[in-house]
Amino acid sequence: MFDLSSVDLLDAFTRELQLCKLKSDEHVVVLAEPSSRGDYVAAAYGAAKALGAHVIAATVPGGSPAPMPSTHTGAGPGLVSVLNDTVAQDLLKSADLVVDLTREGFIHAPVQQEILAAGTRIIFVCDAPDVLIRNLPGAGDKDRVQRGVDLLRGSSTMRVTSQAGTDLTVQLRDSHPMFQCGFADDPGRWDHWPSTMVMCWPEISDGRIVLAGGDILLPFKEYVREPVTLEVAGGHITKVTGRAEAELLSTFFDDSQDQWARSLSHMGWGLMKTADWFATAMYGKDELMGMDARAFAGNFLWSTGPHPVLNRESYAHLDIAMRGCTVSVDGTDVVVDGRLVAD
Ligand SMILES: [Fe+2]
């Protein structure tokens, strides 16, 4: 049934594919699994067709090898049905643009790197409709995040402090700064709608991270209620103290039986000014991956587990979004007390 919500989605997907610089006669594959949103498949398909592209909607079986429920976590390896099927992979490699509507995407799957290496661009979409529409990127967002990447690339140290007691010093050498801007417009580019963030993959960081009440733990999609102190040495968490949430994190690290669970992964800051910190509270966990928290303008986002630059394969991936931090790169403040310094 085509209804008014469908019109909104079709409009949003059309604008998104325009940001991805979809041209007429390019080839689009809309990738879904049985539990993907059918209205997103229709909207992506319709938008591609309206822009004059060739389009195929491909639905592959669901199911993931991840040791945790693989839905909207941002931690999973992707669908077995694609990981084990070279025909599916070849289809994706032959596309100019893949609109990935699977529930988990292929963020941590090496096969995604192979698909990108073929020149395919991939835009991953899984959050709720009004989250997508509210956070629809602007063409200038890429320049905004690129400036942050350039700053990181030319710097040696990032320092993160907070009134709650955080004081972390991060070595930026060989930290591979990168960005997400919410659209994939260059060949071989993966991106996530919605997102606007700057990040890097440091190896060494030292000091202390203190989570304050209201910070957000992902993929649990829960707010911290009582402070948690994490001591960090050489890029690894050496001690966790606090009450309920400290216990939760320690249990997660232990249960994962993963040698990299306590190692720090990517970190950076959000620039998405339309993000809503309370989206995590206002939606069902199944409706969101949590990009409002991850990309919130002026947050400090850090994570644990996998580290592709250091070849650490791990599914024990936490993303933790903090408010109220000051992030300083070689003495240049990019975030002060949780507020993004003007672009
Ligand atoms: Fe992450």
mmCIF file of N, CA and C in Angstrom, residues 212-296:
data_model
loop_
_atom_site.group_PDB
_atom_site.id
_atom_site.type_symbol
_atom_site.label_atom_id
_atom_site.label_comp_id
_atom_site.label_asym_id
_atom_site.label_seq_id
_atom_site.Cartn_x
_atom_site.Cartn_y
_atom_site.Cartn_z
ATOM 1 N N ALA A 212 29.843 9.338 33.275
ATOM 2 C CA ALA A 212 28.949 10.069 34.174
ATOM 3 C C ALA A 212 27.505 9.634 33.927
ATOM 4 N N GLY A 213 26.650 9.903 34.882
ATOM 5 C CA GLY A 213 25.233 9.609 34.708
ATOM 6 C C GLY A 213 24.723 10.232 33.417
ATOM 7 N N GLY A 214 23.971 9.457 32.635
ATOM 8 C CA GLY A 214 23.421 9.961 31.377
ATOM 9 C C GLY A 214 24.241 9.615 30.157
ATOM 10 N N ASP A 215 25.495 9.179 30.347
ATOM 11 C CA ASP A 215 26.258 8.683 29.201
ATOM 12 C C ASP A 215 25.584 7.402 28.690
ATOM 13 N N ILE A 216 25.902 7.024 27.448
ATOM 14 C CA ILE A 216 25.139 5.935 26.823
ATOM 15 C C ILE A 216 26.046 4.763 26.463
ATOM 16 N N LEU A 217 25.621 3.565 26.893
ATOM 17 C CA LEU A 217 26.337 2.322 26.610
ATOM 18 C C LEU A 217 25.675 1.632 25.425
ATOM 19 N N LEU A 218 26.469 1.422 24.376
ATOM 20 C CA LEU A 218 25.979 0.711 23.194
ATOM 21 C C LEU A 218 26.841 -0.525 23.007
ATOM 22 N N PRO A 219 26.328 -1.639 22.564
ATOM 23 C CA PRO A 219 25.004 -1.790 21.953
ATOM 24 C C PRO A 219 23.867 -2.041 22.943
ATOM 25 N N PHE A 220 24.095 -1.894 24.232
ATOM 26 C CA PHE A 220 23.002 -2.177 25.176
ATOM 27 C C PHE A 220 21.875 -1.153 25.056
ATOM 28 N N LYS A 221 22.231 0.071 24.558
ATOM 29 C CA LYS A 221 21.237 1.145 24.448
ATOM 30 C C LYS A 221 20.663 1.480 25.817
ATOM 31 N N GLU A 222 21.579 1.650 26.782
ATOM 32 C CA GLU A 222 21.215 1.978 28.165
ATOM 33 C C GLU A 222 22.000 3.212 28.598
ATOM 34 N N TYR A 223 21.383 4.001 29.458
ATOM 35 C CA TYR A 223 22.066 5.164 30.033
ATOM 36 C C TYR A 223 22.797 4.761 31.309
ATOM 37 N N VAL A 224 23.978 5.320 31.494
ATOM 38 C CA VAL A 224 24.703 5.134 32.751
ATOM 39 C C VAL A 224 23.940 5.861 33.862
ATOM 40 N N ARG A 225 23.790 5.209 35.012
ATOM 41 C CA ARG A 225 23.087 5.853 36.135
ATOM 42 C C ARG A 225 24.057 6.304 37.224
ATOM 43 N N GLU A 226 25.122 5.517 37.415
ATOM 44 C CA GLU A 226 26.089 5.893 38.447
ATOM 45 C C GLU A 226 27.484 5.865 37.846
ATOM 46 N N PRO A 227 28.363 6.752 38.285
ATOM 47 C CA PRO A 227 29.672 6.886 37.627
ATOM 48 C C PRO A 227 30.445 5.566 37.560
ATOM 49 N N VAL A 228 31.184 5.419 36.484
ATOM 50 C CA VAL A 228 32.063 4.261 36.285
ATOM 51 C C VAL A 228 33.458 4.801 35.989
ATOM 52 N N THR A 229 34.456 4.307 36.687
ATOM 53 C CA THR A 229 35.835 4.723 36.417
ATOM 54 C C THR A 229 36.581 3.576 35.751
ATOM 55 N N LEU A 230 37.175 3.878 34.579
ATOM 56 C CA LEU A 230 37.950 2.873 33.857
ATOM 57 C C LEU A 230 39.391 3.377 33.770
ATOM 58 N N GLU A 231 40.296 2.635 34.369
ATOM 59 C CA GLU A 231 41.716 2.975 34.270
ATOM 60 C C GLU A 231 42.244 2.394 32.962
ATOM 61 N N VAL A 232 43.031 3.203 32.250
ATOM 62 C CA VAL A 232 43.530 2.787 30.937
ATOM 63 C C VAL A 232 45.055 2.901 30.923
ATOM 64 N N ALA A 233 45.708 1.839 30.492
ATOM 65 C CA ALA A 233 47.173 1.871 30.368
ATOM 66 C C ALA A 233 47.572 1.194 29.061
ATOM 67 N N GLY A 234 48.346 1.897 28.259
ATOM 68 C CA GLY A 234 48.828 1.317 27.004
ATOM 69 C C GLY A 234 47.728 0.899 26.041
ATOM 70 N N GLY A 235 46.565 1.549 26.131
ATOM 71 C CA GLY A 235 45.460 1.221 25.222
ATOM 72 C C GLY A 235 44.565 0.098 25.728
ATOM 73 N N HIS A 236 44.759 -0.330 26.972
ATOM 74 C CA HIS A 236 43.945 -1.412 27.528
ATOM 75 C C HIS A 236 43.305 -0.973 28.848
ATOM 76 N N ILE A 237 42.101 -1.435 29.090
ATOM 77 C CA ILE A 237 41.415 -1.137 30.349
ATOM 78 C C ILE A 237 41.967 -2.083 31.417
ATOM 79 N N THR A 238 42.518 -1.506 32.460
ATOM 80 C CA THR A 238 43.165 -2.338 33.483
ATOM 81 C C THR A 238 42.299 -2.491 34.737
ATOM 82 N N LYS A 239 41.324 -1.598 34.913
ATOM 83 C CA LYS A 239 40.523 -1.670 36.138
ATOM 84 C C LYS A 239 39.201 -0.944 35.903
ATOM 85 N N VAL A 240 38.133 -1.524 36.401
ATOM 86 C CA VAL A 240 36.809 -0.909 36.292
ATOM 87 C C VAL A 240 36.220 -0.821 37.695
ATOM 88 N N THR A 241 35.861 0.378 38.123
ATOM 89 C CA THR A 241 35.247 0.518 39.448
ATOM 90 C C THR A 241 33.972 1.345 39.352
ATOM 91 N N GLY A 242 33.069 1.083 40.269
ATOM 92 C CA GLY A 242 31.784 1.768 40.298
ATOM 93 C C GLY A 242 30.731 0.816 40.820
ATOM 94 N N ARG A 243 29.492 1.073 40.440
ATOM 95 C CA ARG A 243 28.416 0.222 40.972
ATOM 96 C C ARG A 243 27.780 -0.587 39.837
ATOM 97 N N ALA A 244 26.499 -0.420 39.603
ATOM 98 C CA ALA A 244 25.794 -1.344 38.712
ATOM 99 C C ALA A 244 26.400 -1.384 37.305
ATOM 100 N N GLU A 245 26.653 -0.220 36.702
ATOM 101 C CA GLU A 245 27.151 -0.226 35.320
ATOM 102 C C GLU A 245 28.596 -0.728 35.253
ATOM 103 N N ALA A 246 29.365 -0.486 36.307
ATOM 104 C CA ALA A 246 30.732 -1.029 36.343
ATOM 105 C C ALA A 246 30.668 -2.554 36.361
ATOM 106 N N GLU A 247 29.732 -3.061 37.144
ATOM 107 C CA GLU A 247 29.534 -4.512 37.211
ATOM 108 C C GLU A 247 29.119 -5.057 35.842
ATOM 109 N N LEU A 248 28.215 -4.334 35.204
ATOM 110 C CA LEU A 248 27.732 -4.757 33.886
ATOM 111 C C LEU A 248 28.888 -4.838 32.887
ATOM 112 N N LEU A 249 29.723 -3.799 32.850
ATOM 113 C CA LEU A 249 30.840 -3.779 31.900
ATOM 114 C C LEU A 249 31.844 -4.889 32.215
ATOM 115 N N SER A 250 32.149 -5.063 33.491
ATOM 116 C CA SER A 250 33.099 -6.121 33.864
ATOM 117 C C SER A 250 32.570 -7.487 33.461
ATOM 118 N N THR A 251 31.288 -7.696 33.677
ATOM 119 C CA THR A 251 30.680 -8.983 33.302
ATOM 120 C C THR A 251 30.730 -9.183 31.789
ATOM 121 N N PHE A 252 30.461 -8.104 31.051
ATOM 122 C CA PHE A 252 30.528 -8.199 29.587
ATOM 123 C C PHE A 252 31.937 -8.585 29.133
ATOM 124 N N PHE A 253 32.944 -7.937 29.729
ATOM 125 C CA PHE A 253 34.326 -8.247 29.348
ATOM 126 C C PHE A 253 34.638 -9.719 29.661
ATOM 127 N N ASP A 254 34.237 -10.175 30.846
ATOM 128 C CA ASP A 254 34.525 -11.562 31.246
ATOM 129 C C ASP A 254 33.782 -12.552 30.363
ATOM 130 N N ASP A 255 32.481 -12.322 30.173
ATOM 131 C CA ASP A 255 31.657 -13.277 29.426
ATOM 132 C C ASP A 255 32.109 -13.426 27.982
ATOM 133 N N SER A 256 32.656 -12.362 27.422
ATOM 134 C CA SER A 256 33.015 -12.409 26.003
ATOM 135 C C SER A 256 34.147 -13.411 25.743
ATOM 136 N N GLN A 257 34.947 -13.706 26.778
ATOM 137 C CA GLN A 257 36.100 -14.597 26.618
ATOM 138 C C GLN A 257 36.897 -14.205 25.374
ATOM 139 N N ASP A 258 37.098 -12.913 25.238
ATOM 140 C CA ASP A 258 37.738 -12.366 24.052
ATOM 141 C C ASP A 258 38.975 -11.607 24.517
ATOM 142 N N GLN A 259 40.115 -11.943 23.946
ATOM 143 C CA GLN A 259 41.365 -11.342 24.431
ATOM 144 C C GLN A 259 41.429 -9.835 24.198
ATOM 145 N N TRP A 260 40.575 -9.322 23.284
ATOM 146 C CA TRP A 260 40.624 -7.891 22.984
ATOM 147 C C TRP A 260 39.476 -7.118 23.634
ATOM 148 N N ALA A 261 38.681 -7.803 24.445
ATOM 149 C CA ALA A 261 37.481 -7.150 25.001
ATOM 150 C C ALA A 261 37.821 -5.883 25.771
ATOM 151 N N ARG A 262 38.962 -5.871 26.478
ATOM 152 C CA ARG A 262 39.325 -4.704 27.298
ATOM 153 C C ARG A 262 40.284 -3.758 26.577
ATOM 154 N N SER A 263 40.466 -3.966 25.280
ATOM 155 C CA SER A 263 41.365 -3.084 24.517
ATOM 156 C C SER A 263 40.549 -1.982 23.859
ATOM 157 N N LEU A 264 41.103 -0.789 23.827
ATOM 158 C CA LEU A 264 40.377 0.317 23.220
ATOM 159 C C LEU A 264 40.443 0.205 21.697
ATOM 160 N N SER A 265 39.383 0.641 21.071
ATOM 161 C CA SER A 265 39.218 0.524 19.625
ATOM 162 C C SER A 265 39.144 1.946 19.045
ATOM 163 N N HIS A 266 38.149 2.231 18.216
ATOM 164 C CA HIS A 266 38.101 3.582 17.646
ATOM 165 C C HIS A 266 37.655 4.605 18.683
ATOM 166 N N MET A 267 38.017 5.858 18.462
ATOM 167 C CA MET A 267 37.517 6.959 19.294
ATOM 168 C C MET A 267 37.494 8.247 18.484
ATOM 169 N N GLY A 268 36.644 9.149 18.918
ATOM 170 C CA GLY A 268 36.500 10.409 18.183
ATOM 171 C C GLY A 268 35.353 11.221 18.747
ATOM 172 N N TRP A 269 34.821 12.124 17.927
ATOM 173 C CA TRP A 269 33.741 12.976 18.417
ATOM 174 C C TRP A 269 32.666 13.150 17.347
ATOM 175 N N GLY A 270 31.450 13.444 17.806
ATOM 176 C CA GLY A 270 30.313 13.584 16.909
ATOM 177 C C GLY A 270 30.116 15.021 16.464
ATOM 178 N N LEU A 271 29.543 15.162 15.259
ATOM 179 C CA LEU A 271 29.268 16.499 14.711
ATOM 180 C C LEU A 271 27.837 16.617 14.201
ATOM 181 N N MET A 272 26.968 15.664 14.581
ATOM 182 C CA MET A 272 25.608 15.648 14.020
ATOM 183 C C MET A 272 24.705 16.522 14.885
ATOM 184 N N LYS A 273 24.477 17.734 14.409
ATOM 185 C CA LYS A 273 23.773 18.725 15.221
ATOM 186 C C LYS A 273 22.290 18.415 15.368
ATOM 187 N N THR A 274 21.753 17.605 14.479
ATOM 188 C CA THR A 274 20.333 17.256 14.570
ATOM 189 C C THR A 274 20.095 16.051 15.468
ATOM 190 N N ALA A 275 21.168 15.462 16.004
ATOM 191 C CA ALA A 275 21.026 14.245 16.817
ATOM 192 C C ALA A 275 20.280 14.548 18.116
ATOM 193 N N ASP A 276 19.563 13.551 18.601
ATOM 194 C CA ASP A 276 18.749 13.678 19.813
ATOM 195 C C ASP A 276 19.292 12.696 20.859
ATOM 196 N N TRP A 277 19.839 13.219 21.946
ATOM 197 C CA TRP A 277 20.423 12.363 22.992
ATOM 198 C C TRP A 277 19.362 11.454 23.605
ATOM 199 N N PHE A 278 18.105 11.855 23.529
ATOM 200 C CA PHE A 278 17.037 11.090 24.184
ATOM 201 C C PHE A 278 16.391 10.060 23.266
ATOM 202 N N ALA A 279 16.874 9.958 22.031
ATOM 203 C CA ALA A 279 16.312 8.947 21.135
ATOM 204 C C ALA A 279 16.470 7.550 21.730
ATOM 205 N N THR A 280 17.588 7.334 22.441
ATOM 206 C CA THR A 280 17.838 6.023 23.044
ATOM 207 C C THR A 280 16.730 5.664 24.040
ATOM 208 N N ALA A 281 16.154 6.677 24.663
ATOM 209 C CA ALA A 281 15.092 6.428 25.643
ATOM 210 C C ALA A 281 13.715 6.327 24.998
ATOM 211 N N MET A 282 13.567 6.911 23.825
ATOM 212 C CA MET A 282 12.226 7.093 23.274
ATOM 213 C C MET A 282 11.833 6.047 22.229
ATOM 214 N N TYR A 283 12.772 5.194 21.837
ATOM 215 C CA TYR A 283 12.463 4.182 20.815
ATOM 216 C C TYR A 283 12.702 2.793 21.384
ATOM 217 N N GLY A 284 12.079 1.808 20.766
ATOM 218 C CA GLY A 284 12.380 0.425 21.095
ATOM 219 C C GLY A 284 13.774 0.078 20.618
ATOM 220 N N LYS A 285 14.410 -0.851 21.333
ATOM 221 C CA LYS A 285 15.795 -1.195 20.976
ATOM 222 C C LYS A 285 15.898 -1.781 19.574
ATOM 223 N N ASP A 286 14.804 -2.392 19.133
ATOM 224 C CA ASP A 286 14.809 -3.015 17.820
ATOM 225 C C ASP A 286 14.702 -1.989 16.692
ATOM 226 N N GLU A 287 14.344 -0.761 17.039
ATOM 227 C CA GLU A 287 14.108 0.254 16.009
ATOM 228 C C GLU A 287 15.356 1.058 15.665
ATOM 229 N N LEU A 288 16.382 0.938 16.507
ATOM 230 C CA LEU A 288 17.548 1.809 16.380
ATOM 231 C C LEU A 288 18.846 1.028 16.415
ATOM 232 N N MET A 289 19.875 1.553 15.728
ATOM 233 C CA MET A 289 21.235 1.130 16.043
ATOM 234 C C MET A 289 21.846 2.110 17.047
ATOM 235 N N GLY A 290 21.303 3.311 17.073
ATOM 236 C CA GLY A 290 21.749 4.276 18.088
ATOM 237 C C GLY A 290 22.661 5.339 17.538
ATOM 238 N N MET A 291 22.408 5.756 16.298
ATOM 239 C CA MET A 291 23.309 6.749 15.696
ATOM 240 C C MET A 291 23.131 8.135 16.301
ATOM 241 N N ASP A 292 21.958 8.413 16.886
ATOM 242 C CA ASP A 292 21.800 9.705 17.581
ATOM 243 C C ASP A 292 22.823 9.821 18.703
ATOM 244 N N ALA A 293 23.039 8.728 19.436
ATOM 245 C CA ALA A 293 24.028 8.748 20.528
ATOM 246 C C ALA A 293 25.443 8.769 19.971
ATOM 247 N N ARG A 294 25.706 7.917 18.979
ATOM 248 C CA ARG A 294 27.079 7.781 18.470
ATOM 249 C C ARG A 294 27.600 9.050 17.806
ATOM 250 N N ALA A 295 26.719 9.766 17.102
ATOM 251 C CA ALA A 295 27.189 10.904 16.300
ATOM 252 C C ALA A 295 26.772 12.249 16.898
ATOM 253 N N PHE A 296 26.206 12.250 18.084
ATOM 254 C CA PHE A 296 25.700 13.479 18.721
ATOM 255 C C PHE A 296 26.780 14.568 18.720
#
